[in-house]
Amino acid sequence: MAVSEHAPASTSQNTDHIADGPSAPRRTTALLHASAAAMCVLLSALVVYRADGRIPDDAYILFRYVQNLLDGNGWVYNLASPTSNAVSAPLYTLALALISLVVGSVELASTLLFVFTTAASEYLAFAILHKNSMTLGGLVAICLMIINPWLLVTQGLETSAFVCLLLLSVLLLADRRHAAVGFVLVAATLVRGDGAVLVAVVFFLLWIQTKHFPWRLGKTRSDRTAGVGSQPGRPDRRPWSFRSAVRTNISRSRSFLRNSRVRNSRCDTMMTTPT
């Protein structure tokens, strides 16, 4: 009787241990990522604070465009020549104008955006290396990015936002999220025209991997063959693609027209047939 009384307790303890087993590494990973993100924000804010508001002269070109937008003068630098346009970062300028509406100062908005994008770049570099089992390398990357003088002297410019979007596209590309990669690369190109070079490189790499032009927004042909992303017990569904959607809509339209003609011919036959 003693054995039978203690057996369920030991069984439940083993079951609880098995149930808690997979959640422990997840909590550790979440804690590691949260600590890395907090460290990135603190280091970026500390570096900007030590810089004591030093902003390069080129940033004031963007600031003037933003201020004219906020004043309702439009996308101009000099009010006397409204056709001039020297902005090479339209998306960054719009983001800066939107933040300036909230905080009330263009320079403060540029500082906040610089801290956020720099911290995000550091964290994305850590996440990419951690994903490839190089956690220590990710921590070293955070330190190297925060002491990089070529990045820190661009406070107020679009460089930090551009680097952040490039690293985000690399992380999404590693997860095979091709649709998200496309949107991020378009945003990077609007932030800085050099992003078009990375767009060409990514499309070329995808073409090599998939052996065809990367139209698909879902999984690639090689992923479907390997069964990547399919859930156990469920058949692997065909991913969405632009060409398949067009073909499906065309076939549905043809089927609808065919059925409509059949119904119309039947109605005509019934109306012409004498009773």
PDB file of C-alpha atoms in Angstrom:
ATOM      1  CA  MET A   1       0.000   0.000   0.000  1.00  0.00           C
ATOM      2  CA  ALA A   2       2.853   2.365   0.755  1.00  0.00           C
ATOM      3  CA  VAL A   3       4.283   1.820  -2.708  1.00  0.00           C
ATOM      4  CA  SER A   4       0.950   2.490  -4.364  1.00  0.00           C
ATOM      5  CA  GLU A   5       0.463   5.679  -2.330  1.00  0.00           C
ATOM      6  CA  HIS A   6       3.856   7.133  -3.223  1.00  0.00           C
ATOM      7  CA  ALA A   7       3.855   6.032  -6.873  1.00  0.00           C
ATOM      8  CA  PRO A   8       1.394   8.685  -8.142  1.00  0.00           C
ATOM      9  CA  ALA A   9       3.338  11.436  -6.379  1.00  0.00           C
ATOM     10  CA  SER A  10       6.610  10.454  -8.024  1.00  0.00           C
ATOM     11  CA  THR A  11       4.850  10.102 -11.366  1.00  0.00           C
ATOM     12  CA  SER A  12       3.356  13.579 -11.091  1.00  0.00           C
ATOM     13  CA  GLN A  13       6.757  15.009 -10.147  1.00  0.00           C
ATOM     14  CA  ASN A  14       8.328  13.410 -13.197  1.00  0.00           C
ATOM     15  CA  THR A  15       5.484  14.748 -15.359  1.00  0.00           C
ATOM     16  CA  ASP A  16       5.954  18.255 -13.968  1.00  0.00           C
ATOM     17  CA  HIS A  17       9.692  18.019 -14.589  1.00  0.00           C
ATOM     18  CA  ILE A  18       9.098  16.956 -18.191  1.00  0.00           C
ATOM     19  CA  ALA A  19       6.530  19.712 -18.705  1.00  0.00           C
ATOM     20  CA  ASP A  20       8.833  22.371 -17.243  1.00  0.00           C
ATOM     21  CA  GLY A  21      11.855  21.093 -19.152  1.00  0.00           C
ATOM     22  CA  PRO A  22      11.301  22.826 -22.533  1.00  0.00           C
ATOM     23  CA  SER A  23      10.137  26.079 -20.895  1.00  0.00           C
ATOM     24  CA  ALA A  24      13.385  26.590 -18.956  1.00  0.00           C
ATOM     25  CA  PRO A  25      15.572  27.179 -22.050  1.00  0.00           C
ATOM     26  CA  ARG A  26      12.900  29.494 -23.438  1.00  0.00           C
ATOM     27  CA  ARG A  27      12.944  31.591 -20.298  1.00  0.00           C
ATOM     28  CA  THR A  28      16.732  31.687 -20.392  1.00  0.00           C
ATOM     29  CA  THR A  29      16.721  32.764 -24.045  1.00  0.00           C
ATOM     30  CA  ALA A  30      14.081  35.422 -23.408  1.00  0.00           C
ATOM     31  CA  LEU A  31      16.072  36.744 -20.446  1.00  0.00           C
ATOM     32  CA  LEU A  32      19.233  36.833 -22.552  1.00  0.00           C
ATOM     33  CA  HIS A  33      17.536  38.766 -25.349  1.00  0.00           C
ATOM     34  CA  ALA A  34      15.912  41.188 -22.886  1.00  0.00           C
ATOM     35  CA  SER A  35      19.257  41.811 -21.187  1.00  0.00           C
ATOM     36  CA  ALA A  36      20.985  42.372 -24.532  1.00  0.00           C
ATOM     37  CA  ALA A  37      18.277  44.808 -25.656  1.00  0.00           C
ATOM     38  CA  ALA A  38      18.478  46.760 -22.390  1.00  0.00           C
ATOM     39  CA  MET A  39      22.274  46.910 -22.652  1.00  0.00           C
ATOM     40  CA  CYS A  40      22.025  48.207 -26.226  1.00  0.00           C
ATOM     41  CA  VAL A  41      19.650  51.004 -25.225  1.00  0.00           C
ATOM     42  CA  LEU A  42      21.750  52.024 -22.222  1.00  0.00           C
ATOM     43  CA  LEU A  43      25.013  52.040 -24.178  1.00  0.00           C
ATOM     44  CA  SER A  44      23.501  54.043 -27.052  1.00  0.00           C
ATOM     45  CA  ALA A  45      22.004  56.602 -24.678  1.00  0.00           C
ATOM     46  CA  LEU A  46      25.300  56.874 -22.785  1.00  0.00           C
ATOM     47  CA  VAL A  47      27.302  57.469 -25.960  1.00  0.00           C
ATOM     48  CA  VAL A  48      24.884  60.151 -27.161  1.00  0.00           C
ATOM     49  CA  TYR A  49      25.020  61.801 -23.742  1.00  0.00           C
ATOM     50  CA  ARG A  50      28.837  61.820 -23.825  1.00  0.00           C
ATOM     51  CA  ALA A  51      28.759  63.295 -27.345  1.00  0.00           C
ATOM     52  CA  ASP A  52      27.198  66.439 -25.797  1.00  0.00           C
ATOM     53  CA  GLY A  53      24.989  67.273 -28.779  1.00  0.00           C
ATOM     54  CA  ARG A  54      27.660  67.252 -31.472  1.00  0.00           C
ATOM     55  CA  ILE A  55      25.775  67.003 -34.782  1.00  0.00           C
ATOM     56  CA  PRO A  56      27.468  67.174 -38.216  1.00  0.00           C
ATOM     57  CA  ASP A  57      26.677  70.064 -40.535  1.00  0.00           C
ATOM     58  CA  ASP A  58      25.057  67.823 -43.161  1.00  0.00           C
ATOM     59  CA  ALA A  59      22.295  66.911 -40.722  1.00  0.00           C
ATOM     60  CA  TYR A  60      21.073  70.504 -40.648  1.00  0.00           C
ATOM     61  CA  ILE A  61      20.142  70.226 -44.314  1.00  0.00           C
ATOM     62  CA  LEU A  62      17.604  67.572 -43.372  1.00  0.00           C
ATOM     63  CA  PHE A  63      16.581  69.600 -40.323  1.00  0.00           C
ATOM     64  CA  ARG A  64      15.724  72.562 -42.520  1.00  0.00           C
ATOM     65  CA  TYR A  65      13.556  70.447 -44.796  1.00  0.00           C
ATOM     66  CA  VAL A  66      11.801  68.988 -41.767  1.00  0.00           C
ATOM     67  CA  GLN A  67      11.227  72.417 -40.238  1.00  0.00           C
ATOM     68  CA  ASN A  68       9.781  73.733 -43.496  1.00  0.00           C
ATOM     69  CA  LEU A  69       7.449  70.741 -43.594  1.00  0.00           C
ATOM     70  CA  LEU A  70       6.343  71.413 -40.028  1.00  0.00           C
ATOM     71  CA  ASP A  71       5.816  75.109 -40.810  1.00  0.00           C
ATOM     72  CA  GLY A  72       3.601  74.220 -43.760  1.00  0.00           C
ATOM     73  CA  ASN A  73       6.016  75.481 -46.427  1.00  0.00           C
ATOM     74  CA  GLY A  74       6.283  72.132 -48.185  1.00  0.00           C
ATOM     75  CA  TRP A  75       9.235  70.067 -49.331  1.00  0.00           C
ATOM     76  CA  VAL A  76      11.679  72.940 -49.888  1.00  0.00           C
ATOM     77  CA  TYR A  77      15.019  74.121 -48.584  1.00  0.00           C
ATOM     78  CA  ASN A  78      14.878  77.779 -49.651  1.00  0.00           C
ATOM     79  CA  LEU A  79      11.471  79.370 -49.859  1.00  0.00           C
ATOM     80  CA  ALA A  80      12.656  81.508 -52.759  1.00  0.00           C
ATOM     81  CA  SER A  81      13.367  78.416 -54.912  1.00  0.00           C
ATOM     82  CA  PRO A  82      10.650  75.839 -54.193  1.00  0.00           C
ATOM     83  CA  THR A  83      11.802  73.492 -56.953  1.00  0.00           C
ATOM     84  CA  SER A  84      15.141  72.682 -55.310  1.00  0.00           C
ATOM     85  CA  ASN A  85      15.460  69.261 -53.661  1.00  0.00           C
ATOM     86  CA  ALA A  86      18.619  68.064 -51.940  1.00  0.00           C
ATOM     87  CA  VAL A  87      17.084  65.329 -49.782  1.00  0.00           C
ATOM     88  CA  SER A  88      18.596  61.898 -50.394  1.00  0.00           C
ATOM     89  CA  ALA A  89      16.643  60.264 -47.551  1.00  0.00           C
ATOM     90  CA  PRO A  90      12.914  60.966 -48.065  1.00  0.00           C
ATOM     91  CA  LEU A  91      11.617  58.266 -45.705  1.00  0.00           C
ATOM     92  CA  TYR A  92      13.986  59.330 -42.929  1.00  0.00           C
ATOM     93  CA  THR A  93      12.930  62.951 -43.404  1.00  0.00           C
ATOM     94  CA  LEU A  94       9.252  62.025 -43.064  1.00  0.00           C
ATOM     95  CA  ALA A  95       9.952  59.914 -39.960  1.00  0.00           C
ATOM     96  CA  LEU A  96      11.902  62.795 -38.453  1.00  0.00           C
ATOM     97  CA  ALA A  97       9.046  65.196 -39.173  1.00  0.00           C
ATOM     98  CA  LEU A  98       6.522  62.830 -37.572  1.00  0.00           C
ATOM     99  CA  ILE A  99       8.591  62.466 -34.391  1.00  0.00           C
ATOM    100  CA  SER A 100       9.193  66.218 -34.294  1.00  0.00           C
ATOM    101  CA  LEU A 101       5.429  66.762 -34.219  1.00  0.00           C
ATOM    102  CA  VAL A 102       5.310  64.732 -31.007  1.00  0.00           C
ATOM    103  CA  VAL A 103       8.394  66.002 -29.168  1.00  0.00           C
ATOM    104  CA  GLY A 104       8.300  69.568 -30.504  1.00  0.00           C
ATOM    105  CA  SER A 105      11.943  69.813 -31.556  1.00  0.00           C
ATOM    106  CA  VAL A 106      13.727  68.600 -34.679  1.00  0.00           C
ATOM    107  CA  GLU A 107      17.084  68.154 -32.957  1.00  0.00           C
ATOM    108  CA  LEU A 108      15.532  66.226 -30.062  1.00  0.00           C
ATOM    109  CA  ALA A 109      13.667  64.038 -32.534  1.00  0.00           C
ATOM    110  CA  SER A 110      16.892  63.281 -34.402  1.00  0.00           C
ATOM    111  CA  THR A 111      18.637  62.383 -31.129  1.00  0.00           C
ATOM    112  CA  LEU A 112      15.859  60.023 -30.061  1.00  0.00           C
ATOM    113  CA  LEU A 113      15.741  58.404 -33.481  1.00  0.00           C
ATOM    114  CA  PHE A 114      19.513  57.991 -33.491  1.00  0.00           C
ATOM    115  CA  VAL A 115      19.483  56.323 -30.059  1.00  0.00           C
ATOM    116  CA  PHE A 116      16.675  53.974 -31.090  1.00  0.00           C
ATOM    117  CA  THR A 117      18.158  52.956 -34.454  1.00  0.00           C
ATOM    118  CA  THR A 118      21.660  52.541 -33.030  1.00  0.00           C
ATOM    119  CA  ALA A 119      20.373  50.367 -30.185  1.00  0.00           C
ATOM    120  CA  ALA A 120      18.253  48.377 -32.644  1.00  0.00           C
ATOM    121  CA  SER A 121      21.277  47.841 -34.898  1.00  0.00           C
ATOM    122  CA  GLU A 122      23.315  46.528 -31.982  1.00  0.00           C
ATOM    123  CA  TYR A 123      20.547  44.183 -30.896  1.00  0.00           C
ATOM    124  CA  LEU A 124      19.971  42.901 -34.446  1.00  0.00           C
ATOM    125  CA  ALA A 125      23.690  42.164 -34.796  1.00  0.00           C
ATOM    126  CA  PHE A 126      23.511  40.229 -31.528  1.00  0.00           C
ATOM    127  CA  ALA A 127      20.367  38.370 -32.652  1.00  0.00           C
ATOM    128  CA  ILE A 128      21.935  37.345 -35.971  1.00  0.00           C
ATOM    129  CA  LEU A 129      25.052  35.942 -34.309  1.00  0.00           C
ATOM    130  CA  HIS A 130      23.081  34.332 -31.477  1.00  0.00           C
ATOM    131  CA  LYS A 131      20.884  32.623 -34.067  1.00  0.00           C
ATOM    132  CA  ASN A 132      24.061  31.051 -35.457  1.00  0.00           C
ATOM    133  CA  SER A 133      25.196  29.845 -31.991  1.00  0.00           C
ATOM    134  CA  MET A 134      27.669  32.702 -31.525  1.00  0.00           C
ATOM    135  CA  THR A 135      26.325  34.413 -28.419  1.00  0.00           C
ATOM    136  CA  LEU A 136      29.735  35.661 -27.288  1.00  0.00           C
ATOM    137  CA  GLY A 137      30.335  37.041 -30.761  1.00  0.00           C
ATOM    138  CA  GLY A 138      27.012  38.874 -30.538  1.00  0.00           C
ATOM    139  CA  LEU A 139      28.073  40.553 -27.307  1.00  0.00           C
ATOM    140  CA  VAL A 140      31.377  41.537 -28.894  1.00  0.00           C
ATOM    141  CA  ALA A 141      29.463  42.942 -31.891  1.00  0.00           C
ATOM    142  CA  ILE A 142      27.442  45.173 -29.563  1.00  0.00           C
ATOM    143  CA  CYS A 143      30.632  46.592 -28.071  1.00  0.00           C
ATOM    144  CA  LEU A 144      32.273  47.079 -31.461  1.00  0.00           C
ATOM    145  CA  MET A 145      29.273  48.896 -32.889  1.00  0.00           C
ATOM    146  CA  ILE A 146      28.967  51.266 -29.949  1.00  0.00           C
ATOM    147  CA  ILE A 147      32.632  52.317 -30.198  1.00  0.00           C
ATOM    148  CA  ASN A 148      32.597  52.599 -33.996  1.00  0.00           C
ATOM    149  CA  PRO A 149      33.525  56.246 -34.673  1.00  0.00           C
ATOM    150  CA  TRP A 150      32.262  56.143 -38.263  1.00  0.00           C
ATOM    151  CA  LEU A 151      28.750  55.388 -37.051  1.00  0.00           C
ATOM    152  CA  LEU A 152      28.708  57.717 -34.059  1.00  0.00           C
ATOM    153  CA  VAL A 153      29.739  60.802 -36.027  1.00  0.00           C
ATOM    154  CA  THR A 154      26.597  60.448 -38.168  1.00  0.00           C
ATOM    155  CA  GLN A 155      24.209  61.506 -35.408  1.00  0.00           C
ATOM    156  CA  GLY A 156      21.276  63.293 -37.014  1.00  0.00           C
ATOM    157  CA  LEU A 157      21.818  61.632 -40.400  1.00  0.00           C
ATOM    158  CA  GLU A 158      20.095  58.590 -41.899  1.00  0.00           C
ATOM    159  CA  THR A 159      23.103  56.264 -41.565  1.00  0.00           C
ATOM    160  CA  SER A 160      22.056  54.555 -38.333  1.00  0.00           C
ATOM    161  CA  ALA A 161      18.522  53.968 -39.638  1.00  0.00           C
ATOM    162  CA  PHE A 162      19.942  52.538 -42.870  1.00  0.00           C
ATOM    163  CA  VAL A 163      22.239  50.143 -40.987  1.00  0.00           C
ATOM    164  CA  CYS A 164      19.325  49.087 -38.792  1.00  0.00           C
ATOM    165  CA  LEU A 165      17.155  48.222 -41.805  1.00  0.00           C
ATOM    166  CA  LEU A 166      19.988  46.317 -43.491  1.00  0.00           C
ATOM    167  CA  LEU A 167      20.579  44.162 -40.411  1.00  0.00           C
ATOM    168  CA  LEU A 168      16.830  43.572 -40.081  1.00  0.00           C
ATOM    169  CA  SER A 169      16.690  42.375 -43.689  1.00  0.00           C
ATOM    170  CA  VAL A 170      19.552  39.952 -43.029  1.00  0.00           C
ATOM    171  CA  LEU A 171      17.746  38.516 -39.993  1.00  0.00           C
ATOM    172  CA  LEU A 172      14.480  38.149 -41.920  1.00  0.00           C
ATOM    173  CA  LEU A 173      16.305  36.588 -44.847  1.00  0.00           C
ATOM    174  CA  ALA A 174      17.795  33.986 -42.508  1.00  0.00           C
ATOM    175  CA  ASP A 175      14.227  33.140 -41.407  1.00  0.00           C
ATOM    176  CA  ARG A 176      13.139  32.919 -45.089  1.00  0.00           C
ATOM    177  CA  ARG A 177      10.544  35.656 -44.659  1.00  0.00           C
ATOM    178  CA  HIS A 178      10.905  36.906 -48.204  1.00  0.00           C
ATOM    179  CA  ALA A 179       7.872  39.210 -48.171  1.00  0.00           C
ATOM    180  CA  ALA A 180       9.085  41.029 -45.064  1.00  0.00           C
ATOM    181  CA  VAL A 181      12.586  41.233 -46.560  1.00  0.00           C
ATOM    182  CA  GLY A 182      11.143  42.943 -49.630  1.00  0.00           C
ATOM    183  CA  PHE A 183       9.299  45.577 -47.595  1.00  0.00           C
ATOM    184  CA  VAL A 184      12.344  46.256 -45.411  1.00  0.00           C
ATOM    185  CA  LEU A 185      14.632  46.618 -48.429  1.00  0.00           C
ATOM    186  CA  VAL A 186      12.215  49.046 -50.068  1.00  0.00           C
ATOM    187  CA  ALA A 187      12.205  51.092 -46.862  1.00  0.00           C
ATOM    188  CA  ALA A 188      16.017  50.966 -46.760  1.00  0.00           C
ATOM    189  CA  THR A 189      16.178  52.226 -50.347  1.00  0.00           C
ATOM    190  CA  LEU A 190      13.877  55.130 -49.459  1.00  0.00           C
ATOM    191  CA  VAL A 191      16.056  55.920 -46.461  1.00  0.00           C
ATOM    192  CA  ARG A 192      19.217  55.792 -48.543  1.00  0.00           C
ATOM    193  CA  GLY A 193      19.570  55.096 -52.238  1.00  0.00           C
ATOM    194  CA  ASP A 194      22.413  52.645 -51.631  1.00  0.00           C
ATOM    195  CA  GLY A 195      19.792  50.136 -50.538  1.00  0.00           C
ATOM    196  CA  ALA A 196      19.105  49.383 -54.196  1.00  0.00           C
ATOM    197  CA  VAL A 197      22.473  47.605 -54.339  1.00  0.00           C
ATOM    198  CA  LEU A 198      21.436  45.228 -51.558  1.00  0.00           C
ATOM    199  CA  VAL A 199      18.088  44.660 -53.288  1.00  0.00           C
ATOM    200  CA  ALA A 200      19.915  43.464 -56.398  1.00  0.00           C
ATOM    201  CA  VAL A 201      22.228  41.238 -54.342  1.00  0.00           C
ATOM    202  CA  VAL A 202      19.337  39.649 -52.410  1.00  0.00           C
ATOM    203  CA  PHE A 203      17.325  38.968 -55.550  1.00  0.00           C
ATOM    204  CA  PHE A 204      20.381  37.402 -57.176  1.00  0.00           C
ATOM    205  CA  LEU A 205      20.984  35.154 -54.150  1.00  0.00           C
ATOM    206  CA  LEU A 206      17.332  34.096 -54.064  1.00  0.00           C
ATOM    207  CA  TRP A 207      17.459  33.340 -57.757  1.00  0.00           C
ATOM    208  CA  ILE A 208      20.474  31.084 -57.184  1.00  0.00           C
ATOM    209  CA  GLN A 209      18.759  29.295 -54.286  1.00  0.00           C
ATOM    210  CA  THR A 210      15.359  28.799 -55.912  1.00  0.00           C
ATOM    211  CA  LYS A 211      16.548  28.441 -59.547  1.00  0.00           C
ATOM    212  CA  HIS A 212      13.890  30.904 -60.676  1.00  0.00           C
ATOM    213  CA  PHE A 213      12.955  34.540 -60.203  1.00  0.00           C
ATOM    214  CA  PRO A 214      11.852  35.034 -56.562  1.00  0.00           C
ATOM    215  CA  TRP A 215       8.191  35.889 -57.087  1.00  0.00           C
ATOM    216  CA  ARG A 216       7.003  33.847 -54.127  1.00  0.00           C
ATOM    217  CA  LEU A 217       6.258  35.494 -50.816  1.00  0.00           C
ATOM    218  CA  GLY A 218       6.004  32.187 -48.967  1.00  0.00           C
ATOM    219  CA  LYS A 219       8.336  29.221 -48.908  1.00  0.00           C
ATOM    220  CA  THR A 220      10.608  28.421 -51.789  1.00  0.00           C
ATOM    221  CA  ARG A 221      10.534  25.309 -53.932  1.00  0.00           C
ATOM    222  CA  SER A 222      13.447  23.775 -52.013  1.00  0.00           C
ATOM    223  CA  ASP A 223      11.631  24.419 -48.717  1.00  0.00           C
ATOM    224  CA  ARG A 224       8.539  22.577 -49.938  1.00  0.00           C
ATOM    225  CA  THR A 225      10.669  19.641 -51.023  1.00  0.00           C
ATOM    226  CA  ALA A 226      12.362  19.500 -47.629  1.00  0.00           C
ATOM    227  CA  GLY A 227       9.099  20.048 -45.775  1.00  0.00           C
ATOM    228  CA  VAL A 228      10.313  23.196 -44.015  1.00  0.00           C
ATOM    229  CA  GLY A 229       7.593  24.980 -42.082  1.00  0.00           C
ATOM    230  CA  SER A 230       4.984  22.229 -42.380  1.00  0.00           C
ATOM    231  CA  GLN A 231       3.151  21.295 -39.215  1.00  0.00           C
ATOM    232  CA  PRO A 232       3.076  17.665 -38.107  1.00  0.00           C
ATOM    233  CA  GLY A 233      -0.142  15.938 -38.992  1.00  0.00           C
ATOM    234  CA  ARG A 234      -1.109  18.535 -41.600  1.00  0.00           C
ATOM    235  CA  PRO A 235      -0.347  18.573 -45.319  1.00  0.00           C
ATOM    236  CA  ASP A 236       2.106  21.195 -46.510  1.00  0.00           C
ATOM    237  CA  ARG A 237       0.081  23.882 -48.240  1.00  0.00           C
ATOM    238  CA  ARG A 238       1.281  25.621 -51.377  1.00  0.00           C
ATOM    239  CA  PRO A 239       2.510  29.141 -50.510  1.00  0.00           C
ATOM    240  CA  TRP A 240       0.956  32.241 -51.968  1.00  0.00           C
ATOM    241  CA  SER A 241       2.548  33.640 -55.095  1.00  0.00           C
ATOM    242  CA  PHE A 242       1.629  36.464 -57.431  1.00  0.00           C
ATOM    243  CA  ARG A 243       1.454  34.252 -60.511  1.00  0.00           C
ATOM    244  CA  SER A 244      -0.660  31.570 -58.846  1.00  0.00           C
ATOM    245  CA  ALA A 245      -3.067  34.208 -57.536  1.00  0.00           C
ATOM    246  CA  VAL A 246      -3.467  35.715 -61.004  1.00  0.00           C
ATOM    247  CA  ARG A 247      -4.034  32.305 -62.572  1.00  0.00           C
ATOM    248  CA  THR A 248      -6.586  31.380 -59.910  1.00  0.00           C
ATOM    249  CA  ASN A 249      -8.545  34.595 -60.426  1.00  0.00           C
ATOM    250  CA  ILE A 250      -8.494  34.160 -64.207  1.00  0.00           C
ATOM    251  CA  SER A 251      -9.769  30.592 -63.971  1.00  0.00           C
ATOM    252  CA  ARG A 252     -12.516  31.646 -61.572  1.00  0.00           C
ATOM    253  CA  SER A 253     -13.582  34.456 -63.896  1.00  0.00           C
ATOM    254  CA  ARG A 254     -13.728  32.098 -66.851  1.00  0.00           C
ATOM    255  CA  SER A 255     -15.760  29.580 -64.861  1.00  0.00           C
ATOM    256  CA  PHE A 256     -18.185  32.296 -63.781  1.00  0.00           C
ATOM    257  CA  LEU A 257     -18.650  33.513 -67.374  1.00  0.00           C
ATOM    258  CA  ARG A 258     -19.151  29.956 -68.607  1.00  0.00           C
ATOM    259  CA  ASN A 259     -21.812  29.256 -65.994  1.00  0.00           C
ATOM    260  CA  SER A 260     -23.524  32.563 -66.738  1.00  0.00           C
ATOM    261  CA  ARG A 261     -23.736  31.712 -70.445  1.00  0.00           C
ATOM    262  CA  VAL A 262     -25.194  28.308 -69.642  1.00  0.00           C
ATOM    263  CA  ARG A 263     -27.852  29.843 -67.400  1.00  0.00           C
ATOM    264  CA  ASN A 264     -28.709  32.492 -69.999  1.00  0.00           C
ATOM    265  CA  SER A 265     -29.058  29.892 -72.745  1.00  0.00           C
ATOM    266  CA  ARG A 266     -31.377  27.827 -70.559  1.00  0.00           C
ATOM    267  CA  CYS A 267     -33.522  30.849 -69.813  1.00  0.00           C
ATOM    268  CA  ASP A 268     -33.726  31.708 -73.513  1.00  0.00           C
ATOM    269  CA  THR A 269     -34.722  28.148 -74.317  1.00  0.00           C
ATOM    270  CA  MET A 270     -37.469  28.153 -71.699  1.00  0.00           C
ATOM    271  CA  MET A 271     -38.829  31.495 -72.946  1.00  0.00           C
ATOM    272  CA  THR A 272     -38.920  30.447 -76.627  1.00  0.00           C
ATOM    273  CA  THR A 273     -40.381  27.001 -76.009  1.00  0.00           C
ATOM    274  CA  PRO A 274     -44.224  27.082 -76.545  1.00  0.00           C
ATOM    275  CA  THR A 275     -46.296  25.913 -73.644  1.00  0.00           C
TER     276      THR A 275
END
